[in-house]
Each structure stands twice: as C-alpha cells, then as structure tokens.
Amino acid sequence: MDLTGKVAIVTGAGKGIGRATVEALLARGAAVAGWGRTAPEGLVHDRFQFFECDVRDEVAVAEAFTNTVRELGPEIHVLVNNAGLGIMGEVDGFKSKDWKAMFDTNVHGVFLCTRAVLPQMKRQHQGHIVNVASLAGTAGSAGMSGYCATKFAVRGFSDALFKEVRPAGIRVTCVMPGSVETHFNGNQPGATPDPHKMTPESVAAAMVHAIEAPDTTMISEIQLRPANVK
C-alpha cells in the first residue's frame, strides 16, 4: 500500500513503539490519528491528530473513532494495535486486578479497536491491521504467565482475523518483537542505546515494510529479535 494520503490509527501513541510508528507513518505521507491516554510529547505535525482514548473502554474507543473520522475523513486505511501493558510476577502472588488490566488492554483493547474500523475497511475493500504481540506470544516464560497469555491471545486473534477478512481485501499482520529499548514494564531507556535491545524505530520500520508490501502479498507474521545477544 502506498501510504501517501492514507489515514492510519496508532494506539498507544504516546511513547516507545507507538510514537516511533506514528513518526514512521508520517514520514511515508500518511495522516495519522494517535489514540492513547497520553499524547506524544513535542510531536507537532499538520497530518497528526491526537485523540485521548483508553482502549479498554468501549465508549472511549467509539468516541475516538468518531472524532478521527470527523477530523481526518471517512476512510481508514491502517490500524496499528500497539497499546499494551506488561505486569510480571508469579501466579500464586499475582493480583487479580493486574491480571484483568492486562487482558483488558492487550486483548480486549485490540478487539474493540479492530471492530471499530472493520466496517469501513470492508466498504473500501482495502485496509491493513497490524497487531503488536511479542515473542512472549510464541513461548512461555517463568514469571510472565499473564503477559504471555495475553500475547498468545493476540497472536491467535490475528491468525483467525486474517483468514476472516482476507476475502474482503483487508490484510492483517502480527508483529512479535523481542527485547526493545522502551519504557515497557517501568524501564527507563538510557542515554546510550543498549546494544542487546532493538529500537522502537526498528520495530516501526518492520511494520511499515509489511504495510507497504505489494498488493499481491500479505506478511501475516513478523518475529523480531535483537541481532546482538548477550
């Protein structure tokens, strides 16, 4: 898909992979709606609009979609479901509210945002949905059962969704990064990049690559790992 003049929605746009994806899409000529609880600090662009949205809230998602269409037009060409939450801990000490918060954000939020855009994408017979999962959605890790469960769910949802909407001309890509230098799980990226982690920009570039693939090609899954191992 040529992104020039297209409209994209990116959830969790405030920082990290979300912000990098917004900037990458803008650089390719798209108009971008950023959805999230916090706006990307200092990001000003004539093709960027931020709409406050908690993806866990069905009403908030519907309002963000209505506002996006009002400001950027009726056609929605790209949705990047990036908003996510990671809380780690062993199962027998895990708080049920934290478990629920992760599923509400990582799984239910993906469903709500996807459901919001699909009718218009079907009318257009064109669209691309990118779901950001994780390598934690391919193999379990001790102390990460809840997070792994949500990302396995996103991967399964993505696999079923692409088979469901492919006849309607809609492509679906599940992106599964490994370690990325972000604020994830309370981390603070250092002034010097960690050579053993990927950058948010590299993950965003992979998404753009999938979105810009020829119309005859759908990249259904992408696994990303740091090139340098410890």
Short mmCIF file of C-alpha atoms in Angstrom, two decimals:
data_model
loop_
_atom_site.label_atom_id
_atom_site.label_comp_id
_atom_site.label_asym_id
_atom_site.label_seq_id
_atom_site.Cartn_x
_atom_site.Cartn_y
_atom_site.Cartn_z
CA MET A 1 0.00 0.00 0.00
CA ASP A 2 1.26 3.44 -0.93
CA LEU A 3 0.80 5.43 2.28
CA THR A 4 0.68 8.86 0.64
CA GLY A 5 -2.63 10.45 1.61
CA LYS A 6 -3.81 7.39 3.53
CA VAL A 7 -5.27 7.56 7.06
CA ALA A 8 -3.76 5.48 9.87
CA ILE A 9 -4.70 4.98 13.51
CA VAL A 10 -2.00 4.07 16.04
CA THR A 11 -2.94 3.13 19.61
CA GLY A 12 -0.58 3.69 22.49
CA ALA A 13 0.90 6.56 20.52
CA GLY A 14 2.42 8.45 23.45
CA LYS A 15 5.87 6.88 23.50
CA GLY A 16 8.01 3.89 22.59
CA ILE A 17 6.94 1.76 19.63
CA GLY A 18 3.69 3.69 19.25
CA ARG A 19 5.33 7.07 18.88
CA ALA A 20 8.01 5.67 16.55
CA THR A 21 5.26 4.16 14.39
CA VAL A 22 3.39 7.47 14.22
CA GLU A 23 6.58 9.21 13.07
CA ALA A 24 7.37 6.48 10.52
CA LEU A 25 3.88 6.68 9.01
CA LEU A 26 4.01 10.47 8.84
CA ALA A 27 7.37 10.22 7.07
CA ARG A 28 5.74 7.99 4.43
CA GLY A 29 2.99 10.53 3.72
CA ALA A 30 0.11 9.21 5.84
CA ALA A 31 -2.26 11.24 8.01
CA VAL A 32 -2.15 9.72 11.49
CA ALA A 33 -4.58 9.63 14.39
CA GLY A 34 -2.83 8.80 17.64
CA TRP A 35 -5.04 7.16 20.25
CA GLY A 36 -3.87 6.85 23.84
CA ARG A 37 -4.06 8.06 27.41
CA THR A 38 -1.10 10.41 26.92
CA ALA A 39 -0.13 12.45 23.88
CA PRO A 40 3.36 12.13 22.36
CA GLU A 41 5.26 14.99 23.92
CA GLY A 42 6.51 17.61 21.47
CA LEU A 43 5.08 15.92 18.38
CA VAL A 44 3.54 18.57 16.17
CA HIS A 45 2.68 17.82 12.55
CA ASP A 46 -0.03 19.08 10.22
CA ARG A 47 -1.01 15.48 9.42
CA PHE A 48 -1.13 14.29 13.05
CA GLN A 49 -4.09 14.42 15.42
CA PHE A 50 -4.15 13.04 18.96
CA PHE A 51 -7.34 11.70 20.49
CA GLU A 52 -7.41 10.73 24.14
CA CYS A 53 -8.61 7.14 24.36
CA ASP A 54 -8.41 4.30 26.85
CA VAL A 55 -8.62 1.25 24.59
CA ARG A 56 -10.12 -0.77 27.46
CA ASP A 57 -13.25 1.41 27.35
CA GLU A 58 -15.76 0.55 24.63
CA VAL A 59 -17.35 4.03 24.73
CA ALA A 60 -13.95 5.76 24.57
CA VAL A 61 -12.97 3.71 21.50
CA ALA A 62 -16.24 4.58 19.75
CA GLU A 63 -15.72 8.28 20.53
CA ALA A 64 -12.11 8.22 19.30
CA PHE A 65 -13.23 6.60 16.06
CA THR A 66 -15.98 9.19 15.55
CA ASN A 67 -13.53 12.02 16.23
CA THR A 68 -10.96 10.52 13.86
CA VAL A 69 -13.46 10.27 11.01
CA ARG A 70 -14.64 13.83 11.68
CA GLU A 71 -11.11 15.26 11.57
CA LEU A 72 -9.35 13.03 9.02
CA GLY A 73 -12.17 11.82 6.78
CA PRO A 74 -14.28 8.67 6.50
CA GLU A 75 -11.69 6.31 5.06
CA ILE A 76 -9.44 4.37 7.45
CA HIS A 77 -6.61 2.50 5.74
CA VAL A 78 -4.35 1.34 8.58
CA LEU A 79 -4.86 0.37 12.23
CA VAL A 80 -1.84 -0.38 14.42
CA ASN A 81 -2.97 -2.02 17.66
CA ASN A 82 0.09 -1.17 19.72
CA ALA A 83 -1.29 -0.20 23.15
CA GLY A 84 -0.12 -2.75 25.69
CA LEU A 85 0.58 -3.37 29.33
CA GLY A 86 3.08 -5.72 30.98
CA ILE A 87 2.91 -6.73 34.63
CA MET A 88 5.22 -9.52 35.72
CA GLY A 89 5.00 -11.87 38.69
CA GLU A 90 4.47 -15.45 39.79
CA VAL A 91 0.95 -16.81 39.52
CA ASP A 92 0.36 -17.53 43.20
CA GLY A 93 1.15 -13.94 44.15
CA PHE A 94 -0.45 -12.24 41.17
CA LYS A 95 -3.19 -9.69 41.84
CA SER A 96 -6.42 -10.38 40.01
CA LYS A 97 -6.83 -6.68 39.19
CA ASP A 98 -3.44 -6.69 37.44
CA TRP A 99 -4.37 -9.83 35.51
CA LYS A 100 -7.63 -8.22 34.41
CA ALA A 101 -5.91 -4.94 33.49
CA MET A 102 -3.52 -6.74 31.15
CA PHE A 103 -6.27 -8.67 29.38
CA ASP A 104 -8.47 -5.58 29.15
CA THR A 105 -5.65 -3.63 27.49
CA ASN A 106 -3.73 -6.22 25.50
CA VAL A 107 -6.61 -8.38 24.27
CA HIS A 108 -9.96 -6.66 24.72
CA GLY A 109 -8.50 -3.34 23.50
CA VAL A 110 -7.27 -5.00 20.31
CA PHE A 111 -10.74 -6.44 19.73
CA LEU A 112 -12.55 -3.14 20.38
CA CYS A 113 -10.31 -1.08 18.10
CA THR A 114 -10.38 -3.70 15.36
CA ARG A 115 -14.15 -3.98 15.48
CA ALA A 116 -14.41 -0.19 15.19
CA VAL A 117 -12.50 0.04 11.89
CA LEU A 118 -13.59 -3.12 10.11
CA PRO A 119 -16.94 -1.94 8.68
CA GLN A 120 -15.28 0.97 6.88
CA MET A 121 -12.34 -1.15 5.69
CA LYS A 122 -14.83 -3.66 4.28
CA ARG A 123 -16.71 -0.91 2.46
CA GLN A 124 -13.42 0.28 0.94
CA HIS A 125 -12.33 -3.30 0.19
CA GLN A 126 -8.95 -2.15 1.46
CA GLY A 127 -7.21 -1.90 4.80
CA HIS A 128 -4.34 -3.19 6.91
CA ILE A 129 -4.48 -4.11 10.58
CA VAL A 130 -1.19 -4.56 12.45
CA ASN A 131 -1.35 -6.18 15.88
CA VAL A 132 1.70 -5.81 18.10
CA ALA A 133 2.15 -9.03 20.06
CA SER A 134 5.53 -10.25 21.35
CA LEU A 135 7.88 -13.19 21.24
CA ALA A 136 6.20 -13.87 24.59
CA GLY A 137 3.28 -14.95 22.41
CA THR A 138 5.35 -17.81 20.98
CA ALA A 139 6.84 -19.38 24.14
CA GLY A 140 6.10 -19.14 27.83
CA SER A 141 8.49 -17.67 30.38
CA ALA A 142 8.54 -18.09 34.15
CA GLY A 143 7.18 -15.06 35.95
CA MET A 144 5.40 -13.83 32.81
CA SER A 145 2.36 -16.11 32.64
CA GLY A 146 -0.22 -13.34 32.44
CA TYR A 147 1.66 -11.31 29.85
CA CYS A 148 2.42 -14.42 27.77
CA ALA A 149 -1.24 -15.43 27.91
CA THR A 150 -2.33 -12.06 26.50
CA LYS A 151 0.21 -12.14 23.69
CA PHE A 152 -0.65 -15.74 22.77
CA ALA A 153 -4.24 -14.47 22.57
CA VAL A 154 -3.26 -11.59 20.27
CA ARG A 155 -1.38 -13.97 18.00
CA GLY A 156 -4.33 -16.35 17.83
CA PHE A 157 -6.75 -13.50 17.21
CA SER A 158 -4.54 -12.19 14.41
CA ASP A 159 -4.26 -15.59 12.75
CA ALA A 160 -8.03 -16.08 12.78
CA LEU A 161 -8.72 -12.49 11.76
CA PHE A 162 -6.55 -12.56 8.63
CA LYS A 163 -8.40 -15.65 7.40
CA GLU A 164 -11.72 -13.95 8.12
CA VAL A 165 -11.08 -10.62 6.41
CA ARG A 166 -8.71 -11.56 3.57
CA PRO A 167 -11.64 -12.12 1.17
CA ALA A 168 -12.71 -8.52 1.90
CA GLY A 169 -9.37 -7.14 0.73
CA ILE A 170 -8.05 -6.50 4.25
CA ARG A 171 -4.58 -7.57 5.33
CA VAL A 172 -3.55 -8.48 8.89
CA THR A 173 -0.03 -8.63 10.27
CA CYS A 174 1.01 -9.82 13.72
CA VAL A 175 4.34 -8.30 14.80
CA MET A 176 6.22 -10.11 17.57
CA PRO A 177 9.22 -8.17 18.89
CA GLY A 178 11.71 -9.43 21.43
CA SER A 179 13.61 -7.01 23.69
CA VAL A 180 13.05 -3.38 22.74
CA GLU A 181 14.55 -0.30 24.35
CA THR A 182 11.35 1.30 25.67
CA HIS A 183 9.61 2.29 28.92
CA PHE A 184 7.92 -1.14 28.96
CA ASN A 185 7.42 -2.65 32.43
CA GLY A 186 8.73 0.51 34.09
CA ASN A 187 12.09 0.51 32.32
CA GLN A 188 13.88 3.78 31.62
CA PRO A 189 15.77 3.82 28.31
CA GLY A 190 19.31 5.00 28.85
CA ALA A 191 21.09 7.86 27.10
CA THR A 192 23.28 5.25 25.39
CA PRO A 193 21.31 2.63 23.44
CA ASP A 194 21.51 -0.91 24.78
CA PRO A 195 23.31 -2.95 22.08
CA HIS A 196 21.36 -6.03 23.15
CA LYS A 197 17.94 -4.48 22.50
CA MET A 198 16.15 -3.28 19.39
CA THR A 199 15.00 0.30 19.00
CA PRO A 200 11.34 1.31 18.69
CA GLU A 201 12.24 2.75 15.29
CA SER A 202 13.38 -0.66 14.04
CA VAL A 203 10.08 -2.23 15.04
CA ALA A 204 8.17 0.61 13.39
CA ALA A 205 10.21 0.13 10.21
CA ALA A 206 9.19 -3.54 10.11
CA MET A 207 5.54 -2.57 10.37
CA VAL A 208 5.84 -0.03 7.57
CA HIS A 209 7.58 -2.66 5.45
CA ALA A 210 4.60 -5.00 5.91
CA ILE A 211 2.06 -2.25 5.20
CA GLU A 212 3.86 -1.15 2.03
CA ALA A 213 4.18 -4.69 0.67
CA PRO A 214 2.75 -5.17 -2.85
CA ASP A 215 -1.00 -5.67 -3.07
CA THR A 216 -0.42 -9.28 -4.04
CA THR A 217 1.45 -10.02 -0.80
CA MET A 218 0.37 -10.23 2.84
CA ILE A 219 3.04 -10.55 5.52
CA SER A 220 0.98 -12.31 8.16
CA GLU A 221 3.61 -12.62 10.91
CA ILE A 222 6.92 -10.94 11.75
CA GLN A 223 9.23 -12.11 14.51
CA LEU A 224 11.93 -9.63 15.53
CA ARG A 225 14.95 -10.31 17.71
CA PRO A 226 18.00 -8.28 18.70
CA ALA A 227 20.90 -9.10 16.38
CA ASN A 228 23.42 -8.96 19.24
CA VAL A 229 22.93 -11.48 22.03
CA LYS A 230 24.44 -11.20 25.47
#
